[in-house]
Short mmCIF file of N, CA and C in Angstrom, two decimals:
data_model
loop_
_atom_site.label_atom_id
_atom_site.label_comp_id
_atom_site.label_asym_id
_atom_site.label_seq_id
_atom_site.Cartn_x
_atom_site.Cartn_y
_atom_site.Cartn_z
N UNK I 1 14.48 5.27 4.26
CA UNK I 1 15.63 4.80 3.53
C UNK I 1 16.27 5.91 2.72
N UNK I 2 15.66 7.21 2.64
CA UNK I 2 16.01 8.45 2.20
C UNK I 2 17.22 8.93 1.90
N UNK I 3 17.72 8.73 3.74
CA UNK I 3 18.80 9.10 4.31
C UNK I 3 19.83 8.28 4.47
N UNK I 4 19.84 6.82 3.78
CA UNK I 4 20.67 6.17 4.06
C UNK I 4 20.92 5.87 2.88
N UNK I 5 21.54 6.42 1.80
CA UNK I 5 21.80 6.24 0.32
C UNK I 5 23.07 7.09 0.21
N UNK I 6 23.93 7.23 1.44
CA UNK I 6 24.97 8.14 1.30
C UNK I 6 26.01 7.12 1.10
N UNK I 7 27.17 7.61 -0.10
CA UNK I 7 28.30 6.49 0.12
C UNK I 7 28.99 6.27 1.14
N UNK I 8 29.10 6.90 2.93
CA UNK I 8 29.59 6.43 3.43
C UNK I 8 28.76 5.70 4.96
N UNK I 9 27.52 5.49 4.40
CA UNK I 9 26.69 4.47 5.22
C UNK I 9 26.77 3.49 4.83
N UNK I 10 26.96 2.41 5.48
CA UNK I 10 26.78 0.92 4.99
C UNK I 10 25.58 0.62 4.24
N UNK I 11 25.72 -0.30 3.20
CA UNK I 11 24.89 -0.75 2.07
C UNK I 11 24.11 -1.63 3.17
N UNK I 12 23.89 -2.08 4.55
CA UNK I 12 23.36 -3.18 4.91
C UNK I 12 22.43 -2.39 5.95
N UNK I 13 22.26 -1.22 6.01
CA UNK I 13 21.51 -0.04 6.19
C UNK I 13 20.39 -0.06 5.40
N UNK I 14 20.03 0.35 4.32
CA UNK I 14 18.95 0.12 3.94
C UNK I 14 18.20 -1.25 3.33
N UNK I 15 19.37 -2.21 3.12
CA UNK I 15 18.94 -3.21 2.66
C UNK I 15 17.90 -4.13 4.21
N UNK I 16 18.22 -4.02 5.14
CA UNK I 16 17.65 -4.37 6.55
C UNK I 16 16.15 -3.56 6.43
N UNK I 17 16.54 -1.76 6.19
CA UNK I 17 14.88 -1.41 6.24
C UNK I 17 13.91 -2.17 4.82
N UNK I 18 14.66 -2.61 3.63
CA UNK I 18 13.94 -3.00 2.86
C UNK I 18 13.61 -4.44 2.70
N UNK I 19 13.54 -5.19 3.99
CA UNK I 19 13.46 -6.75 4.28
C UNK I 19 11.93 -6.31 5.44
N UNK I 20 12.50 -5.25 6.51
CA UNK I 20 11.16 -5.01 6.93
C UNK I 20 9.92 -4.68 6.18
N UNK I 21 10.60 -3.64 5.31
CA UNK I 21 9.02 -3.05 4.69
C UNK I 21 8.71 -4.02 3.67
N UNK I 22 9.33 -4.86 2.88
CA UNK I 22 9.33 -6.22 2.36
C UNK I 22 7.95 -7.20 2.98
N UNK I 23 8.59 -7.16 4.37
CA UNK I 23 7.51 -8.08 5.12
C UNK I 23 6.76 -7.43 5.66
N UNK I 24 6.46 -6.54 5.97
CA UNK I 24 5.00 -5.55 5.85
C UNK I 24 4.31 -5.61 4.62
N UNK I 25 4.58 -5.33 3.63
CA UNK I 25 4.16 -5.50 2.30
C UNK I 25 3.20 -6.68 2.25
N UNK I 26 4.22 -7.92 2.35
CA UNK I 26 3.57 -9.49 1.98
C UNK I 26 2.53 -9.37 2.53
N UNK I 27 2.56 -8.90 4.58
CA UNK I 27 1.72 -8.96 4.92
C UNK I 27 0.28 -8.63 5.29
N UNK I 28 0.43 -7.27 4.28
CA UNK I 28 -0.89 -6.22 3.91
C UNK I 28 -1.47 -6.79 3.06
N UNK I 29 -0.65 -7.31 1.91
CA UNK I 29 -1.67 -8.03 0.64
C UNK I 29 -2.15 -9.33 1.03
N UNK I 30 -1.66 -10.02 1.95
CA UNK I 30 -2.33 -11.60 2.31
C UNK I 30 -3.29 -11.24 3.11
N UNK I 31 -3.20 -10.33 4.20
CA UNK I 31 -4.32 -9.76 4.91
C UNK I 31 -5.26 -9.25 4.00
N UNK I 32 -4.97 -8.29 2.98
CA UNK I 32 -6.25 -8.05 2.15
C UNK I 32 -7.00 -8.83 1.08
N UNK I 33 -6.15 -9.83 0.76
CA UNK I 33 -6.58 -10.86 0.11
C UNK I 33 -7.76 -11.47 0.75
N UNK I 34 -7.04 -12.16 1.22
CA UNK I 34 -8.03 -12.74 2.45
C UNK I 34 -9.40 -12.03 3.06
N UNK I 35 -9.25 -10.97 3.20
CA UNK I 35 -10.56 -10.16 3.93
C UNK I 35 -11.30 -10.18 2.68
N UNK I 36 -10.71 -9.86 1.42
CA UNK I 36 -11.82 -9.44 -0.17
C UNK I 36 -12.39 -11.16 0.10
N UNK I 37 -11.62 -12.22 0.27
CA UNK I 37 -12.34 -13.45 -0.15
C UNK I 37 -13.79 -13.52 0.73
N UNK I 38 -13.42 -13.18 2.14
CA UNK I 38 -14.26 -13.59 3.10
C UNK I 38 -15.32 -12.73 3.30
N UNK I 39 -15.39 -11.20 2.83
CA UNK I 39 -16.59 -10.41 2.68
C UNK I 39 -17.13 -10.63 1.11
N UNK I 40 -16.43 -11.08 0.08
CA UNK I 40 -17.19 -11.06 -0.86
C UNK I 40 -17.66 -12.41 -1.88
N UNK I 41 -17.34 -13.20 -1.01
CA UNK I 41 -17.30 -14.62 -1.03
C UNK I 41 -17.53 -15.28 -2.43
N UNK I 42 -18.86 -15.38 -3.38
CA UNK I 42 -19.44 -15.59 -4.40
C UNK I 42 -18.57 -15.00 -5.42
N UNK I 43 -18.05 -13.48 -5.65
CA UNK I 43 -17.83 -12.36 -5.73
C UNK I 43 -16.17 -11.86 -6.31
N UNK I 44 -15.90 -13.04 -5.30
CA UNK I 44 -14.20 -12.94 -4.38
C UNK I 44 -13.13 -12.71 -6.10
N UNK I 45 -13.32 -13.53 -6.85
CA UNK I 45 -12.78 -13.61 -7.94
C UNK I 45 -12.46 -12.14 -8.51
N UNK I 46 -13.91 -11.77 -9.05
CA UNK I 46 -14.08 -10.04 -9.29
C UNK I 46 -13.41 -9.38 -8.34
N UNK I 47 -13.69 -9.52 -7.52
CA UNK I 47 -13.28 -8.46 -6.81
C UNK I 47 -11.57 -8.12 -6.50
N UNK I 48 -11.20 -9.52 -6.79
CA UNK I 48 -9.69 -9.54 -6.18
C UNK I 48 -9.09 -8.94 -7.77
N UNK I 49 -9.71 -9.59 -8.87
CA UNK I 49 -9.13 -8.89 -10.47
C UNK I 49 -9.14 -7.50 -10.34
N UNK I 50 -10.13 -6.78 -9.71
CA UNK I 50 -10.49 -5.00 -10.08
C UNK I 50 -9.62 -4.65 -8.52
N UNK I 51 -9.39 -5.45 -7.98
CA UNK I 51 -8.39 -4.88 -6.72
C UNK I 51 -6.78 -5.02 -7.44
N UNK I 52 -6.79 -5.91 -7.81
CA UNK I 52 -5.30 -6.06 -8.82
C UNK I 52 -5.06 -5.08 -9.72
N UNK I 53 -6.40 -4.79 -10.87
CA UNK I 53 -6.48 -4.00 -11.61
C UNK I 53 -6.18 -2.29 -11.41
N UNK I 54 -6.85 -2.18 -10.09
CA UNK I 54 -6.56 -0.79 -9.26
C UNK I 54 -5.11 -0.05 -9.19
N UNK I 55 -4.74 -1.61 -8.37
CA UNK I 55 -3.04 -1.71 -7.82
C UNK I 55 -2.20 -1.55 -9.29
N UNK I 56 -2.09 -2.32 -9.93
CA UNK I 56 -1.40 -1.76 -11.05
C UNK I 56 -1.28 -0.25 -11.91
N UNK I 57 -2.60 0.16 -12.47
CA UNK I 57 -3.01 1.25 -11.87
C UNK I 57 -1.96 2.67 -12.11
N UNK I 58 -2.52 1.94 -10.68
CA UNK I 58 -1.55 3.32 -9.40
C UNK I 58 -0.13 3.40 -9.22
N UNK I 59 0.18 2.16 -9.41
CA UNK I 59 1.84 1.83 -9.38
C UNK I 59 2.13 2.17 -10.81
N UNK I 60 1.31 2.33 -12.33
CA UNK I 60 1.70 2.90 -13.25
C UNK I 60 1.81 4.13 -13.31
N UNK I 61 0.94 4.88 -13.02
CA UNK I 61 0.59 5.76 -12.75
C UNK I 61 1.84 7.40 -11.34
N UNK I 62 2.36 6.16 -10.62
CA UNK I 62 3.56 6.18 -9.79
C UNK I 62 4.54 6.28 -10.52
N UNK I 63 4.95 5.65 -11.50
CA UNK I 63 6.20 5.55 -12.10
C UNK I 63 6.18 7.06 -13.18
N UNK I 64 5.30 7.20 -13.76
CA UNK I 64 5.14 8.09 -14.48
C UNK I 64 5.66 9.79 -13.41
N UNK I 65 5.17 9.55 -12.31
CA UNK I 65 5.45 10.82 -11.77
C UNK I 65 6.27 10.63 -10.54
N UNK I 66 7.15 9.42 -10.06
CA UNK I 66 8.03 9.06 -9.63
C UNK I 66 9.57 9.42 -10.15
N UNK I 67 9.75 9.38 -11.54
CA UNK I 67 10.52 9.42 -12.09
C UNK I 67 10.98 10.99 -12.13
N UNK I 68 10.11 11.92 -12.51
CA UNK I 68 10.57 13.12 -12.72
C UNK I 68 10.91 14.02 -10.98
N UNK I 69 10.11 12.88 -10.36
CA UNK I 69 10.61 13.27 -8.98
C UNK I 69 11.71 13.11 -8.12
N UNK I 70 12.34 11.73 -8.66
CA UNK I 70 13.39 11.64 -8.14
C UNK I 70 14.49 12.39 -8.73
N UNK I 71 14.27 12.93 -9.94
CA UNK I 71 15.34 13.54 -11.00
C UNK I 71 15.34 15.07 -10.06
N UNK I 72 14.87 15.75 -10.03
CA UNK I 72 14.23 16.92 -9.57
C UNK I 72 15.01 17.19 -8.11
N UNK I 73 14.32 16.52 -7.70
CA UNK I 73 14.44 16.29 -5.64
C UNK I 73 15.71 15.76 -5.64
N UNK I 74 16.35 14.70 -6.32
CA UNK I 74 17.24 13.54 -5.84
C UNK I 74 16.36 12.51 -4.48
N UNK I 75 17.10 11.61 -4.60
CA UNK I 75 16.50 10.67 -3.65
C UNK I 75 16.02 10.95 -2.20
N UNK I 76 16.94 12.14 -1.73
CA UNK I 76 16.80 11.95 -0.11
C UNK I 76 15.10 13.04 -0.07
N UNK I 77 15.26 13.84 -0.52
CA UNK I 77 14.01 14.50 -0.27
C UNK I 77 13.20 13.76 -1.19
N UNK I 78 12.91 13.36 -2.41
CA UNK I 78 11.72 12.18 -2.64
C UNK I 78 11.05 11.51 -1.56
N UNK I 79 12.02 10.55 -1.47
CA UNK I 79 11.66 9.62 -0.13
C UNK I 79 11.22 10.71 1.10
N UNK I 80 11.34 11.45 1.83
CA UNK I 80 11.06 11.98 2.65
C UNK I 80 10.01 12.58 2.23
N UNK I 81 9.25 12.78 1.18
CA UNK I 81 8.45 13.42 0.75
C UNK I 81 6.91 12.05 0.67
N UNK I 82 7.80 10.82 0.46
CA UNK I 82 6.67 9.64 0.34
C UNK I 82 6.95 9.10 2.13
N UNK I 83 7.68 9.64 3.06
CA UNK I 83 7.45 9.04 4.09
C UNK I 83 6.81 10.17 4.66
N UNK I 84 6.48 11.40 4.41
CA UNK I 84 5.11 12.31 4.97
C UNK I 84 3.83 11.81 4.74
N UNK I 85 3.92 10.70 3.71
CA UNK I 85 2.47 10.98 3.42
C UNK I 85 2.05 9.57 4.09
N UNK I 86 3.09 8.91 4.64
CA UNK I 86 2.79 7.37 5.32
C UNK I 86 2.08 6.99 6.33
N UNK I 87 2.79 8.44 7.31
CA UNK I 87 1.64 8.78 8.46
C UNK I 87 0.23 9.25 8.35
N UNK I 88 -0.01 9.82 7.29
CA UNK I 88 -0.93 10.05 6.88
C UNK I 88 -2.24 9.19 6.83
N UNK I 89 -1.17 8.27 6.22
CA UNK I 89 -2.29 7.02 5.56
C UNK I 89 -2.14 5.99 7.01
N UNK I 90 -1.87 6.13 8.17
CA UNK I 90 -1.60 4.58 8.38
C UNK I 90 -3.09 4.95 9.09
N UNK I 91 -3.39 5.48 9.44
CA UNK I 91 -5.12 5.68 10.10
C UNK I 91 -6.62 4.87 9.54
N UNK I 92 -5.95 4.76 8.19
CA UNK I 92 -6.49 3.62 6.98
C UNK I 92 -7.21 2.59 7.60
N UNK I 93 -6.23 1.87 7.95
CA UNK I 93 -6.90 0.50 8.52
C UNK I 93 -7.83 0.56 9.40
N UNK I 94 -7.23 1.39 10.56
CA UNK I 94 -8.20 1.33 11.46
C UNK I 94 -9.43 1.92 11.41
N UNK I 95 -9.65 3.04 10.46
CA UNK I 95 -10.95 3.67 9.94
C UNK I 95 -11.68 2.30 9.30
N UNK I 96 -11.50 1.66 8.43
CA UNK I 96 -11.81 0.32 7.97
C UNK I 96 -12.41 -0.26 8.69
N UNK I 97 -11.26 -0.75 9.98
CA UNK I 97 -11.79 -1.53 11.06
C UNK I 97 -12.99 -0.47 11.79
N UNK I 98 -12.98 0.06 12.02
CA UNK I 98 -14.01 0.83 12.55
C UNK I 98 -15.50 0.86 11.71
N UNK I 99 -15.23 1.65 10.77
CA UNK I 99 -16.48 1.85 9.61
C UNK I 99 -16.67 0.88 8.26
N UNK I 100 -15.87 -0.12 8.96
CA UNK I 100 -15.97 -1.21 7.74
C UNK I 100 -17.71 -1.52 7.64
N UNK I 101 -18.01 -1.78 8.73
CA UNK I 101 -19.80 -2.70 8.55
C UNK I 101 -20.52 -1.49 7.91
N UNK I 102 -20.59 -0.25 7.65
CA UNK I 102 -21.23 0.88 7.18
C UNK I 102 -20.96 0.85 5.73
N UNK I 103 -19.70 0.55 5.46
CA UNK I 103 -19.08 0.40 3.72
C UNK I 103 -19.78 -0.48 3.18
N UNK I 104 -19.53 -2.04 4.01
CA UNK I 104 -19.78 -2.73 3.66
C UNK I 104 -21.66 -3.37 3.27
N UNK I 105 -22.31 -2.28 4.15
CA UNK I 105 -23.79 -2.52 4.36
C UNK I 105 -24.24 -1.54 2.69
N UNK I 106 -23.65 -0.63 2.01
CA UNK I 106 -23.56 0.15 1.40
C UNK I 106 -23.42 -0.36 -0.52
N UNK I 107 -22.56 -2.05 0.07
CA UNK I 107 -22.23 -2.23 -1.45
C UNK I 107 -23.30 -3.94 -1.77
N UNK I 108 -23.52 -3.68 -2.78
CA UNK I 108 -24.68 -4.79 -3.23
C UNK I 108 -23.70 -6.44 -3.59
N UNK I 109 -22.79 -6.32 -3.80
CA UNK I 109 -21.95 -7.35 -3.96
C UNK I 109 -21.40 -8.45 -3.02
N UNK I 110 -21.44 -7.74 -1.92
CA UNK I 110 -20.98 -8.16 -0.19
C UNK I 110 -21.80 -9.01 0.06
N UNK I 111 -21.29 -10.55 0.16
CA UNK I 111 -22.42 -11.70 1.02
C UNK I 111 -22.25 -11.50 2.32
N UNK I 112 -20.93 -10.86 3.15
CA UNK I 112 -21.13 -10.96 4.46
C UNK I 112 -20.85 -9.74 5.13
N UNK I 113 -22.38 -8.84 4.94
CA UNK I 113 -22.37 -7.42 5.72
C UNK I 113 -22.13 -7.10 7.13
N UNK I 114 -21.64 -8.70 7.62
CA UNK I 114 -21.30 -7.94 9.18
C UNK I 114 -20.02 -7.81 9.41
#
């Protein structure tokens, strides 16, 4: 969405990419919701507060050095600078899915290590 903040791109340009990543969003946190309930069952409560607790966090923590970045950079290289690091991360999940039962065999809290 970097690149589409120019005044002579249509405003319905990025508002479209920010309905997708919108619904990617919803659908990472209901997916992870859900997985904290079902591996940590007894647990689930804690665990979802210090997962909340995390997330906030980081998104404070974001703003603090978000801000002087967009001032700095301006928008188009910011953003291009947080969509390098996207690819980065999308390997995430599937490492999870992969080495999840090893994490999970690892933490004392987990009712369901498989």
């Amino acid at each position: 969405m970097g690149w589409t903040c120019y005044s002579d791109i249509s405003i319905w340009s990025p508002i479209i990419g920010s309905v997708f990543f919108g619904y990617g969003l919803i659908i990472v946190f209901t997916n992870t919701y859900l997985y904290i309930i079902l591996v940590y069952q007894m647990y689930s409560a804690s665990a979802l507060s210090f997962m909340t607790f995390g997330r906030y966090m980081v998104s404070g923590a974001m703003t603090v050095g978000a801000i002087p970045m967009y001032r700095n950079l301006g928008p188009h290289y910011a953003l291009i600078i947080l969509a390098c690091i996207a690819p980065v991360m999308a390997p995430v999940p599937f490492l999870l899915y992969r080495y999840g039962h090893v994490i999970r065999r690892m933490s004392k809290g987990v009712q369901n290590k498989d």
